GROMACS .gro file of C-alpha atoms in nm:
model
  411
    1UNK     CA    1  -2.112  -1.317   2.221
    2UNK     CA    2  -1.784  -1.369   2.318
    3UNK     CA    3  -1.601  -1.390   2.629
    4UNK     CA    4  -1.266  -1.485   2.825
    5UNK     CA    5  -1.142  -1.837   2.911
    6UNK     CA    6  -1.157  -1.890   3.257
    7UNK     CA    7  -0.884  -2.171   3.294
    8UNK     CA    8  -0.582  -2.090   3.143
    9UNK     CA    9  -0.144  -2.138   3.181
   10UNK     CA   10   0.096  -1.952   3.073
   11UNK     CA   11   0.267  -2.122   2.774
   12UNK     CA   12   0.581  -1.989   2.849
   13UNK     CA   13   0.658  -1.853   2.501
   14UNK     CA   14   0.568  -1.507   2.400
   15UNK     CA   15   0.393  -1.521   2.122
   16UNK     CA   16   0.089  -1.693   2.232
   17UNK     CA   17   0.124  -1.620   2.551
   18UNK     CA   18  -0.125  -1.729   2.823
   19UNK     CA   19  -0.361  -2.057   2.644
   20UNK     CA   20  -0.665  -2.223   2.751
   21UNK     CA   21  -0.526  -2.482   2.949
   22UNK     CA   22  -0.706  -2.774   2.781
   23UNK     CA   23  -0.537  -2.679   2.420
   24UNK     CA   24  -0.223  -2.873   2.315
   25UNK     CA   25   0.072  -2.681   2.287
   26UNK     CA   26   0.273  -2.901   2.058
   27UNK     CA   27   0.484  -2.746   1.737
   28UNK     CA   28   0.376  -2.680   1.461
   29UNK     CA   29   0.583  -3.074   1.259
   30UNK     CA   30   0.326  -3.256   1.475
   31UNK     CA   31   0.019  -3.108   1.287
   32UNK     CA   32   0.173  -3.077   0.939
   33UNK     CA   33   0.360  -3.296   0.663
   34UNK     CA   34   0.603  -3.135   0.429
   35UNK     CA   35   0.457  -3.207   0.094
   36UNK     CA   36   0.766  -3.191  -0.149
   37UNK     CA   37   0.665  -3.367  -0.479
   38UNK     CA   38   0.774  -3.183  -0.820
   39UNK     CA   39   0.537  -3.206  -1.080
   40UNK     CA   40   0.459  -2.996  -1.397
   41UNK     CA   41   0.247  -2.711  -1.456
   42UNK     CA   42   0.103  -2.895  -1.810
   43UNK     CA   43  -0.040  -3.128  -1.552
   44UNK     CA   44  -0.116  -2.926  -1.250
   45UNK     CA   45  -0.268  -2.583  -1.316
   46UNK     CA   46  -0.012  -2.312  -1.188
   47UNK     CA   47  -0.123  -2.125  -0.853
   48UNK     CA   48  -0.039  -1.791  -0.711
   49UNK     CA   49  -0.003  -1.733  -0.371
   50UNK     CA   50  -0.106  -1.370  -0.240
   51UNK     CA   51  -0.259  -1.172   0.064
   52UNK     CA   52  -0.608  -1.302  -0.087
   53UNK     CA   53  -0.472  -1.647  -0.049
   54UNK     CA   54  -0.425  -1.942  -0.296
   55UNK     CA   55  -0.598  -1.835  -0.627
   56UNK     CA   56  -0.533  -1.943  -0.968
   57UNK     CA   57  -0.243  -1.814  -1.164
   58UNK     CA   58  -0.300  -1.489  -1.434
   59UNK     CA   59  -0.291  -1.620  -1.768
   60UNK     CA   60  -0.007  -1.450  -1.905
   61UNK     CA   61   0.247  -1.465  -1.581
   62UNK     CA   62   0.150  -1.895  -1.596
   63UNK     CA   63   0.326  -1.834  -1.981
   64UNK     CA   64   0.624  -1.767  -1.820
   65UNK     CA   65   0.632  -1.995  -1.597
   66UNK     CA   66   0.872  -2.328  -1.606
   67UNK     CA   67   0.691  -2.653  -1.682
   68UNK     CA   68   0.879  -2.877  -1.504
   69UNK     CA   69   1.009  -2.845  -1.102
   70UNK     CA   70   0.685  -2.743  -0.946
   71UNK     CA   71   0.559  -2.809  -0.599
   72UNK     CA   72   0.217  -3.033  -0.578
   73UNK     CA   73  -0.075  -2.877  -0.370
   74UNK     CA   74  -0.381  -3.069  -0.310
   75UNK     CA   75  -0.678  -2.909  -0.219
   76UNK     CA   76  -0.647  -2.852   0.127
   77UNK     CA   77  -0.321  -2.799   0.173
   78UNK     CA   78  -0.208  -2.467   0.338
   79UNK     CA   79   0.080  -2.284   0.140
   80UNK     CA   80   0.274  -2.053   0.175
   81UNK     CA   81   0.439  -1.733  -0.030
   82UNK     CA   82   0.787  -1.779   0.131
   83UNK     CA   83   0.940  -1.501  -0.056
   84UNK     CA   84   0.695  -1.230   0.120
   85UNK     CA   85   0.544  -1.414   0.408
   86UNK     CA   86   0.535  -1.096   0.657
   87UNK     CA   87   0.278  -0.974   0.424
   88UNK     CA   88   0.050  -1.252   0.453
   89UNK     CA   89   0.060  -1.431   0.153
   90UNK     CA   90  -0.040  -1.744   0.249
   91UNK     CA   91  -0.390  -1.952   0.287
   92UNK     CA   92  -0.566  -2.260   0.218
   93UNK     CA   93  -0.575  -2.392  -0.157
   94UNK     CA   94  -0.935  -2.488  -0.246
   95UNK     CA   95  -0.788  -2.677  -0.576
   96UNK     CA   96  -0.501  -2.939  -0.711
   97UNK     CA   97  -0.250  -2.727  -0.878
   98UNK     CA   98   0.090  -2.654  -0.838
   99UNK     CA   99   0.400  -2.383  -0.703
  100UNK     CA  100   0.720  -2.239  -0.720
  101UNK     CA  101   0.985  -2.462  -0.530
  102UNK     CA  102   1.075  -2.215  -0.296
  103UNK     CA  103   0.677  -2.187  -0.115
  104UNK     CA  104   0.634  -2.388   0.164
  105UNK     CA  105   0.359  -2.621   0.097
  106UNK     CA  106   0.177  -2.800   0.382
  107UNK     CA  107  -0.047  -3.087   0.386
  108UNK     CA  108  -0.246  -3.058   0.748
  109UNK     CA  109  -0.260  -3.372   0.970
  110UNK     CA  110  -0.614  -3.518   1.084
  111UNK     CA  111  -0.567  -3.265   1.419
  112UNK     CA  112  -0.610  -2.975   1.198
  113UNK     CA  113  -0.978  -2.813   1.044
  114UNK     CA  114  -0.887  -2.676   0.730
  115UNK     CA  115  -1.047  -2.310   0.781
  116UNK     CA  116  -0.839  -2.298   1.174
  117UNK     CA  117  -0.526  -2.347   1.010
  118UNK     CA  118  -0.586  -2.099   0.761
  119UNK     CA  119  -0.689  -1.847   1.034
  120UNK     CA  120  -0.441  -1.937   1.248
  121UNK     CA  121  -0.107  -1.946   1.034
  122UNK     CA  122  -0.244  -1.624   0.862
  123UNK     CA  123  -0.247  -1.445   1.165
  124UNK     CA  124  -0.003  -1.149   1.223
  125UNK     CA  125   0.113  -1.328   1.571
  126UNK     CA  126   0.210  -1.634   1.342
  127UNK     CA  127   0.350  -1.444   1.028
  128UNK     CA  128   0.570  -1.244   1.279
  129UNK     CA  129   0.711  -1.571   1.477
  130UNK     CA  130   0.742  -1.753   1.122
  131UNK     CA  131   0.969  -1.440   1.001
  132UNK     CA  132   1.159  -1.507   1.341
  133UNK     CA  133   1.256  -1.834   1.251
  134UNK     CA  134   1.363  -1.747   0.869
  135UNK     CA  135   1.700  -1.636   0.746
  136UNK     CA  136   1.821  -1.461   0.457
  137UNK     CA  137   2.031  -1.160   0.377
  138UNK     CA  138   1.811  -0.897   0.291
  139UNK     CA  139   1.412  -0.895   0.353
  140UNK     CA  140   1.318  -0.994   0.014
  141UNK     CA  141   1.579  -1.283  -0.031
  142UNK     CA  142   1.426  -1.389   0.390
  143UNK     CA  143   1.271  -1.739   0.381
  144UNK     CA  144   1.183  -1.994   0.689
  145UNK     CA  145   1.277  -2.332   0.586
  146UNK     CA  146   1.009  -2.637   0.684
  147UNK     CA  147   1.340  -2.762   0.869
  148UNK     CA  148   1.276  -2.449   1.117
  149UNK     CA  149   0.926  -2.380   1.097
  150UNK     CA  150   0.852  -2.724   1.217
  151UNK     CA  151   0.958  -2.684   1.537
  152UNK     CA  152   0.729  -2.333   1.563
  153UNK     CA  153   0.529  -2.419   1.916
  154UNK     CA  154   0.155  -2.395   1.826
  155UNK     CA  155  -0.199  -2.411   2.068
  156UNK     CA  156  -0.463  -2.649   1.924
  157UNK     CA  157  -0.764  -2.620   2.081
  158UNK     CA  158  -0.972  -2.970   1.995
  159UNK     CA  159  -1.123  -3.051   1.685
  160UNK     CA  160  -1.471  -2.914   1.792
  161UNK     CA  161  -1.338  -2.585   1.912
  162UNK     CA  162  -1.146  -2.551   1.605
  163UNK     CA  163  -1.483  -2.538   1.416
  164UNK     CA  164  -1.669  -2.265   1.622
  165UNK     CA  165  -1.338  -2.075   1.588
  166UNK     CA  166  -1.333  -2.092   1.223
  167UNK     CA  167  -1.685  -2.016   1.165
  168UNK     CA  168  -1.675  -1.740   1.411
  169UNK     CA  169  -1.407  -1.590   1.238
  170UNK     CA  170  -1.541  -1.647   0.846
  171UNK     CA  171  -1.831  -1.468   0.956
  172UNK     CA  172  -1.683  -1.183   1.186
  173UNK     CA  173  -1.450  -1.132   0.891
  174UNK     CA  174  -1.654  -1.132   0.623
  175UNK     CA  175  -1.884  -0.843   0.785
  176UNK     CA  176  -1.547  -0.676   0.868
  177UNK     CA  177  -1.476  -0.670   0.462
  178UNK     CA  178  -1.781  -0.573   0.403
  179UNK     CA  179  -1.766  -0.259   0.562
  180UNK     CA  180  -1.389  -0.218   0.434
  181UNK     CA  181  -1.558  -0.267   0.090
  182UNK     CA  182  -1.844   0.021   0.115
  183UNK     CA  183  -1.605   0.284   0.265
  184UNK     CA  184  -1.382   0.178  -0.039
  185UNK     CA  185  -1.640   0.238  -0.283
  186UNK     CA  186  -1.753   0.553  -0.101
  187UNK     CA  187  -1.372   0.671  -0.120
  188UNK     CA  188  -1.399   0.627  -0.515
  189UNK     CA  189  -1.741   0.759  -0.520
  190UNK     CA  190  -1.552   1.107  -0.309
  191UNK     CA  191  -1.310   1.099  -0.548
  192UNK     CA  192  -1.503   1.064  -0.899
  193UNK     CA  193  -1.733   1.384  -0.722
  194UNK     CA  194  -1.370   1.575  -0.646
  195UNK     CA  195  -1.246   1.571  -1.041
  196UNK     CA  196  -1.601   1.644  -1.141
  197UNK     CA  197  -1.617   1.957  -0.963
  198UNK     CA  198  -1.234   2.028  -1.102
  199UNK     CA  199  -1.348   1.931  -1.438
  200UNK     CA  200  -1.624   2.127  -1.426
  201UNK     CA  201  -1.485   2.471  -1.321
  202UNK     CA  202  -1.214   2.467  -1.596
  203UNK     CA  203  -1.507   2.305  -1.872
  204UNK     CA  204  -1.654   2.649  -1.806
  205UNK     CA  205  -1.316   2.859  -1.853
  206UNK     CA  206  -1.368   2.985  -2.211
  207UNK     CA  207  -1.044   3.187  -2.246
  208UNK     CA  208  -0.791   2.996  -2.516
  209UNK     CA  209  -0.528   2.805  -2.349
  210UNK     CA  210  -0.170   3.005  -2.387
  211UNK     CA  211   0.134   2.859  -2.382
  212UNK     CA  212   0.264   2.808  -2.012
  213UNK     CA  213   0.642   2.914  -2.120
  214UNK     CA  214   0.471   3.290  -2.146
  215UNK     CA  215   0.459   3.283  -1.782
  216UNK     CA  216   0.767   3.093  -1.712
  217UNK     CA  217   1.078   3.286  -1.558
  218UNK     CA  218   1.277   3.021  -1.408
  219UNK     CA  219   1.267   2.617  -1.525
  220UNK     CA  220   1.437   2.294  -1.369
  221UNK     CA  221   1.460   1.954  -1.274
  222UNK     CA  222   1.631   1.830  -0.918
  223UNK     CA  223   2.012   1.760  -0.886
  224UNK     CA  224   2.155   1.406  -0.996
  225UNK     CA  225   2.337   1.187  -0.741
  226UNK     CA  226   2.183   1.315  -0.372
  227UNK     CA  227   2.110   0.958  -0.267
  228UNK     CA  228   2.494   0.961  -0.093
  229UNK     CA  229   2.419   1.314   0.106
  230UNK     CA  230   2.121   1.138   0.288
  231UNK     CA  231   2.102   1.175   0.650
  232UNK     CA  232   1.871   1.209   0.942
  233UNK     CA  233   1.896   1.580   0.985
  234UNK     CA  234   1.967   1.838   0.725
  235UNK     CA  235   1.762   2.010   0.477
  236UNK     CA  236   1.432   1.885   0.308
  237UNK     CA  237   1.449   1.699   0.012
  238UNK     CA  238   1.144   1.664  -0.192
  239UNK     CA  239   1.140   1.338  -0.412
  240UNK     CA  240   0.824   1.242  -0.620
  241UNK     CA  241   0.673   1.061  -0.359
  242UNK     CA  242   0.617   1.357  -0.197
  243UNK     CA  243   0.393   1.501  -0.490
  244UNK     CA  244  -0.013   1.339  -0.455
  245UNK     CA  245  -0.185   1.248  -0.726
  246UNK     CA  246  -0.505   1.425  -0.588
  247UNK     CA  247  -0.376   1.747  -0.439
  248UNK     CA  248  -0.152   2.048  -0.464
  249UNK     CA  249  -0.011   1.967  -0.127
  250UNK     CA  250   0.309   1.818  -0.060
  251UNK     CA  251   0.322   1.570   0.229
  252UNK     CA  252   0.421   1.162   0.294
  253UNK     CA  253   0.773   1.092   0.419
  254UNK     CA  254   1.015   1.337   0.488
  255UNK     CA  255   1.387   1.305   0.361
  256UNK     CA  256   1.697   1.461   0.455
  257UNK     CA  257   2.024   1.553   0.299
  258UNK     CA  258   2.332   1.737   0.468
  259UNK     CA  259   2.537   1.885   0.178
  260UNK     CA  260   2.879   1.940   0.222
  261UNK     CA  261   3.042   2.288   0.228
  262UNK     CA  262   3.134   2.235  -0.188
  263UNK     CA  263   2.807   2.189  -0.313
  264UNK     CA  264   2.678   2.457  -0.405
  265UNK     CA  265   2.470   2.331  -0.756
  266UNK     CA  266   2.197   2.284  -0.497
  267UNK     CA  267   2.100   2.634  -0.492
  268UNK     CA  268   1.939   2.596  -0.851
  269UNK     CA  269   1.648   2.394  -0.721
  270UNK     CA  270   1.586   2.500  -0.353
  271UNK     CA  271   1.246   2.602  -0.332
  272UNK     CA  272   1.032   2.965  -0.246
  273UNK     CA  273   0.681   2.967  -0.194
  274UNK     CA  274   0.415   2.949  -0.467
  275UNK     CA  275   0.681   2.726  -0.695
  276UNK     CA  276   0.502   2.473  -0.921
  277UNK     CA  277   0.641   2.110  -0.899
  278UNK     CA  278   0.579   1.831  -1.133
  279UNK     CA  279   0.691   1.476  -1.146
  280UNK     CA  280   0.873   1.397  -1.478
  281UNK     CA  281   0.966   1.034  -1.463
  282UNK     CA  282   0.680   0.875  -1.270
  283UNK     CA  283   0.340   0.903  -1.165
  284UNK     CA  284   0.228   1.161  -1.431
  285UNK     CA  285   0.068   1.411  -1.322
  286UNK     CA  286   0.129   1.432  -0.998
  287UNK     CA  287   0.161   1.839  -0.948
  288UNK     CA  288   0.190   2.049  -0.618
  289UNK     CA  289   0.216   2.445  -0.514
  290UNK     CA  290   0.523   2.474  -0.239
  291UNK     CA  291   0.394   2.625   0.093
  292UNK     CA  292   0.567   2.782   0.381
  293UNK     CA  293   0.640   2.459   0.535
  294UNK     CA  294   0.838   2.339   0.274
  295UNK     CA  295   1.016   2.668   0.118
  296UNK     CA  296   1.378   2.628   0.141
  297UNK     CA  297   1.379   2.269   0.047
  298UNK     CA  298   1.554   2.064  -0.251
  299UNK     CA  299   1.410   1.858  -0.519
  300UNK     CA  300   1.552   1.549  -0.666
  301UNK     CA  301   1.627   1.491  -1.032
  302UNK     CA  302   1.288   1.336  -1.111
  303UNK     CA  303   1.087   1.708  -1.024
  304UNK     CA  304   1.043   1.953  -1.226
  305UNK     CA  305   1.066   2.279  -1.048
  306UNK     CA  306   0.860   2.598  -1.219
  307UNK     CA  307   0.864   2.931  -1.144
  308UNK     CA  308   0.533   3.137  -1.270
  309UNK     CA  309   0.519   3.502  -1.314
  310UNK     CA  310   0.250   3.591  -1.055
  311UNK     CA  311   0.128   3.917  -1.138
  312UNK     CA  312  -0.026   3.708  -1.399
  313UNK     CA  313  -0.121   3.371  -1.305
  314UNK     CA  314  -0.190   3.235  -0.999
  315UNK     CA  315   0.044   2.910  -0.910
  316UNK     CA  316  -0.249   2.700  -0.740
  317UNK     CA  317  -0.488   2.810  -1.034
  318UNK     CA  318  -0.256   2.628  -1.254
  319UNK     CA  319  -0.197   2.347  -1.068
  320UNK     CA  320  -0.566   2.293  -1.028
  321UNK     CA  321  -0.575   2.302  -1.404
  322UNK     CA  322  -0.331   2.049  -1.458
  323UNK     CA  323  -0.525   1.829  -1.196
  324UNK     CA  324  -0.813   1.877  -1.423
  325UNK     CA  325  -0.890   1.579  -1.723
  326UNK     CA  326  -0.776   1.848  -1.964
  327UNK     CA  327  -0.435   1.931  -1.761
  328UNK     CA  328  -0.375   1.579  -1.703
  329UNK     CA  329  -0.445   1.513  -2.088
  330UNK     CA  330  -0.178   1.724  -2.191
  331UNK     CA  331   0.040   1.579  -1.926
  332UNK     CA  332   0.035   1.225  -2.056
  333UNK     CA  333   0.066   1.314  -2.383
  334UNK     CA  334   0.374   1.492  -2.336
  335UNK     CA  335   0.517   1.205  -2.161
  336UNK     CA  336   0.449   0.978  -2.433
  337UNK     CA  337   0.746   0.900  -2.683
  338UNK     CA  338   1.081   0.771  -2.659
  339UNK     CA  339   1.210   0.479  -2.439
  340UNK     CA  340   1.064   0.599  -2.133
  341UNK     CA  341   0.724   0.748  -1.999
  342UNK     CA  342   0.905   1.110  -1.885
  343UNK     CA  343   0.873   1.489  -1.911
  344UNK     CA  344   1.065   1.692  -2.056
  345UNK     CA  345   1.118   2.047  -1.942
  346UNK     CA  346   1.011   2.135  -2.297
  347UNK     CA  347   0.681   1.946  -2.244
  348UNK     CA  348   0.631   2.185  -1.958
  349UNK     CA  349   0.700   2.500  -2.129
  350UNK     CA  350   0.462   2.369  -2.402
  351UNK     CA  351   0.104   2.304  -2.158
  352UNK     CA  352  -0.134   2.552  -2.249
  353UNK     CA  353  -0.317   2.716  -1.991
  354UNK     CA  354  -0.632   2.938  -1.970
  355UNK     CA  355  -0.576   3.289  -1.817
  356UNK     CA  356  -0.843   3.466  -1.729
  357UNK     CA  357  -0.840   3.774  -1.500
  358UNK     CA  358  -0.620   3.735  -1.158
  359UNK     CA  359  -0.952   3.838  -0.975
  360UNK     CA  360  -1.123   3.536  -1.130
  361UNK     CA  361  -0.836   3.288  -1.107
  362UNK     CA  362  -0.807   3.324  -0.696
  363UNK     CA  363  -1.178   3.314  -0.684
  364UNK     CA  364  -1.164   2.988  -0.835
  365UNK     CA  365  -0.897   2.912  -0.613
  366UNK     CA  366  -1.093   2.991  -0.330
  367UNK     CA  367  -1.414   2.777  -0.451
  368UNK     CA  368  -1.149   2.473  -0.544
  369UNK     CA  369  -0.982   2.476  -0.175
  370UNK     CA  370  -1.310   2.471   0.008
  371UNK     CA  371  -1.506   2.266  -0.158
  372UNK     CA  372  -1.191   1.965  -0.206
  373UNK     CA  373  -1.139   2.051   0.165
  374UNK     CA  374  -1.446   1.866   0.253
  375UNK     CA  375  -1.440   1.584   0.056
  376UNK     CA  376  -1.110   1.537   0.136
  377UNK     CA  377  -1.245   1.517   0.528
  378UNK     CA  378  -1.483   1.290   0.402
  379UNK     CA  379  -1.230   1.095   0.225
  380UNK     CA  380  -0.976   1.115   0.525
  381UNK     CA  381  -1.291   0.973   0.773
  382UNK     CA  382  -1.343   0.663   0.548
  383UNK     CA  383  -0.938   0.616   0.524
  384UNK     CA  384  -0.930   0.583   0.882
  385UNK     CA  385  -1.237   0.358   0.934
  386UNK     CA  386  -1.068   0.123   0.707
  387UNK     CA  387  -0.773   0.157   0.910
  388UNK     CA  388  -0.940   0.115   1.214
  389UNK     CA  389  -1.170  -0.206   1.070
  390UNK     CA  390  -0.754  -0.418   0.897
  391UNK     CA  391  -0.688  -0.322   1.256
  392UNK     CA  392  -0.965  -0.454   1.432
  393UNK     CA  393  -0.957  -0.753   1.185
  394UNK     CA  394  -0.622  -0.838   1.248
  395UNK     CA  395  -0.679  -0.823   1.624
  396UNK     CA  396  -0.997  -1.057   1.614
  397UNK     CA  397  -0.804  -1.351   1.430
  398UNK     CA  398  -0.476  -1.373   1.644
  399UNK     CA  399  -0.707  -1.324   1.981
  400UNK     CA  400  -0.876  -1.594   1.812
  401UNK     CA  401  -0.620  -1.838   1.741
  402UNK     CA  402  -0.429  -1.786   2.036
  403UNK     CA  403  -0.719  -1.814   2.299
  404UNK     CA  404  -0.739  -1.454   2.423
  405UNK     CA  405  -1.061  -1.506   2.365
  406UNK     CA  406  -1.333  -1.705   2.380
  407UNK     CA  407  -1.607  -1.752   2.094
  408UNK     CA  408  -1.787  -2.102   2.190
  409UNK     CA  409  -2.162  -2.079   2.184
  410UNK     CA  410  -2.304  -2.080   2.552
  411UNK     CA  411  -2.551  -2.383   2.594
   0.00000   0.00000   0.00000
């Protein structure tokens, strides 16, 4: 059980805030040494640093690799990712081995525990403070020098309390990513059950597939060169991101453009309802059927925008169908050839398609949007327990670490 410290001060610096007043607030130099020694990889075993922690280096990114100028880490040493800190990439190394130059390496002082200092500088409340004391030009290029991040104030509890902490937190965690792990599997389990029933409906379609250009009356891909009319208010403009990989609906972050009085190529590819979108240069197979909300909107240069001849085929029943293994089939293998994984608007007029009665195709549709609806529920309800649970996790460790709360054993 856990509880609140009873005696506490108010460290006078905002990001750990009020402390048990028997830890030592002391920064961060006194309870680290700088380890700086180059070795080479041929001798020392080349280690990647990620949001897992300190884990051995893939096989064929150690082959590129440079021999020579690496950073020493013993085991125990806490290092650090420099280069994308703010995401955690960090931890205790539980080998020898060795690291880019530009990581921070860390050898803890006898005032540290090993699996504390991993908690504690892996903590959102520490990652955000180390960020603060970093400088660079743009966020990938930001880095916080040992020079700087010495002088980072820390609260030590004692050596004893350092233990409970860690083992409370190991084990708190470890049920934590447990649960993460089964709503994970049970989001893959949704989804395998999702393109089953797709696969499923169109297995049983027995009409021959016809040429999609039959059906066709208006092809095209997005304008070239929108990235300049971006703004915060204007008209919609749908870029591939917007297109799922699961769906027919179009959704994620909305962009803006404000054209200017001369542009008027735009009209080509604003959008009505029931238009069929694909991506063409990434993420093939992503397909969605426009709605109300987004009629009247643009699409960039990398969507495909298709017009279908309704009194004949219904525009979701087609984009189910290229959801389906067989639609997606044809997808990729369009995109193969050339320099680049792309579509062409060729490859699109080429897809064959089944077309059975309009009666039959919108009962399908019906059957499809019901029964996806619910597992997508289902899969929306796991999304946000995991949410919930990173959340929760993240809480736990920097209430932890910073004394919000208390996790000693009662006598």
């Amino acid at each position: 059980m856990t509880s609140y410290y009873q005696d506490t001060v108010n460290s006078g610096y905002a990001w750990l805030g009020w402390v048990p007043r028997h830890w030592d607030i002391s920064p961060l130099g006194q309870h680290f040494i700088e380890r700086s020694e180059t070795v080479s990889d041929k001798d020392f075993a080349p280690l990647s640093v990620t949001k897992d922690g300190v884990v051995p280096q893939l096989d064929n990114v150690a082959k590129t690799s440079n021999n020579d100028g690496r950073k020493l880490v013993r085991a125990g040493d806490f290092v650090i990712n420099s280069r994308s800190d703010r995401k955690g990439s960090s931890g205790v190394s539980s080998r020898d081995g060795s690291v880019s130059v530009v990581y921070s390496v860390l050898e803890p002082r006898p005032t540290l525990y090993g699996r504390f200092a991993h908690h504690l500088l892996r903590s959102p409340a520490f990652q955000e403070e180390y960020y603060r004391w970093g400088s660079g030009i743009v966020a990938d290029l930001w880095s916080t020098r040992y020079s700087a991040m010495k002088r980072i104030l820390l609260a030590i509890p004692p050596l004893g309390e350092q233990r409970e902490i860690a083992h409370y937190l190991d084990s708190e965690i470890a049920q934590i990513d447990t649960l993460i792990a089964e709503q994970q599997r049970l989001i893959e389990m949704l989804r395998e059950r999702r393109q089953a029933m797709i696969d499923h409906v169109f297995t049983r379609c027995s009409e021959d597939r016809v040429p999609l250009r039959r059906f066709i009356s208006f092809l095209t891909s997005g304008s070239r060169g929108w990235g300049g009319y971006y703004a915060d208010f204007g008209d919609v403009f749908v870029r591939i991101g917007n297109l799922s990989r699961g769906s027919l609906f179009l959704g994620g972050e909305v962009q803006r453009v404000n054209l200017p009085p001369v542009i008027h190529e735009g009209q080509r590819t604003k959008l009505q309802v029931d238009d069929l979108l694909f991506s063409i240069t990434a993420y093939i197979g992503s397909v969605a059927v426009v709605d109300q909300e987004w009629a009247d909107s643009y699409v960039s240069q990398h969507v495909a925008l298709c017009r279908i001849d309704t009194s004949v085929l219904d525009p979701k029943f087609t984009g189910y169908f290229m959801l389906a293994t067989e639609g997606r089939g044809q997808l990729s293998e369009g995109a193969i050839g050339g320099t680049k994984v792309q579509l062409a608007l060729d490859d699109i007029r080429a897809l064959r398609v089944p077309v059975p009665t309009l009666e039959e195709q919108r009962q399908i549709v019906d059957y499809l949007d019901r029964e996806t609806s619910r597992i997508d529920m289902l899969i929306a309800e796991s999304e946000r327990l995991i949410e919930l649970s990173q959340e929760r996790r993240s809480a736990l460790i920097t209430a932890a670490v910073t004394g919000q709360i208390d996790v000693r054993q009662e006598a």
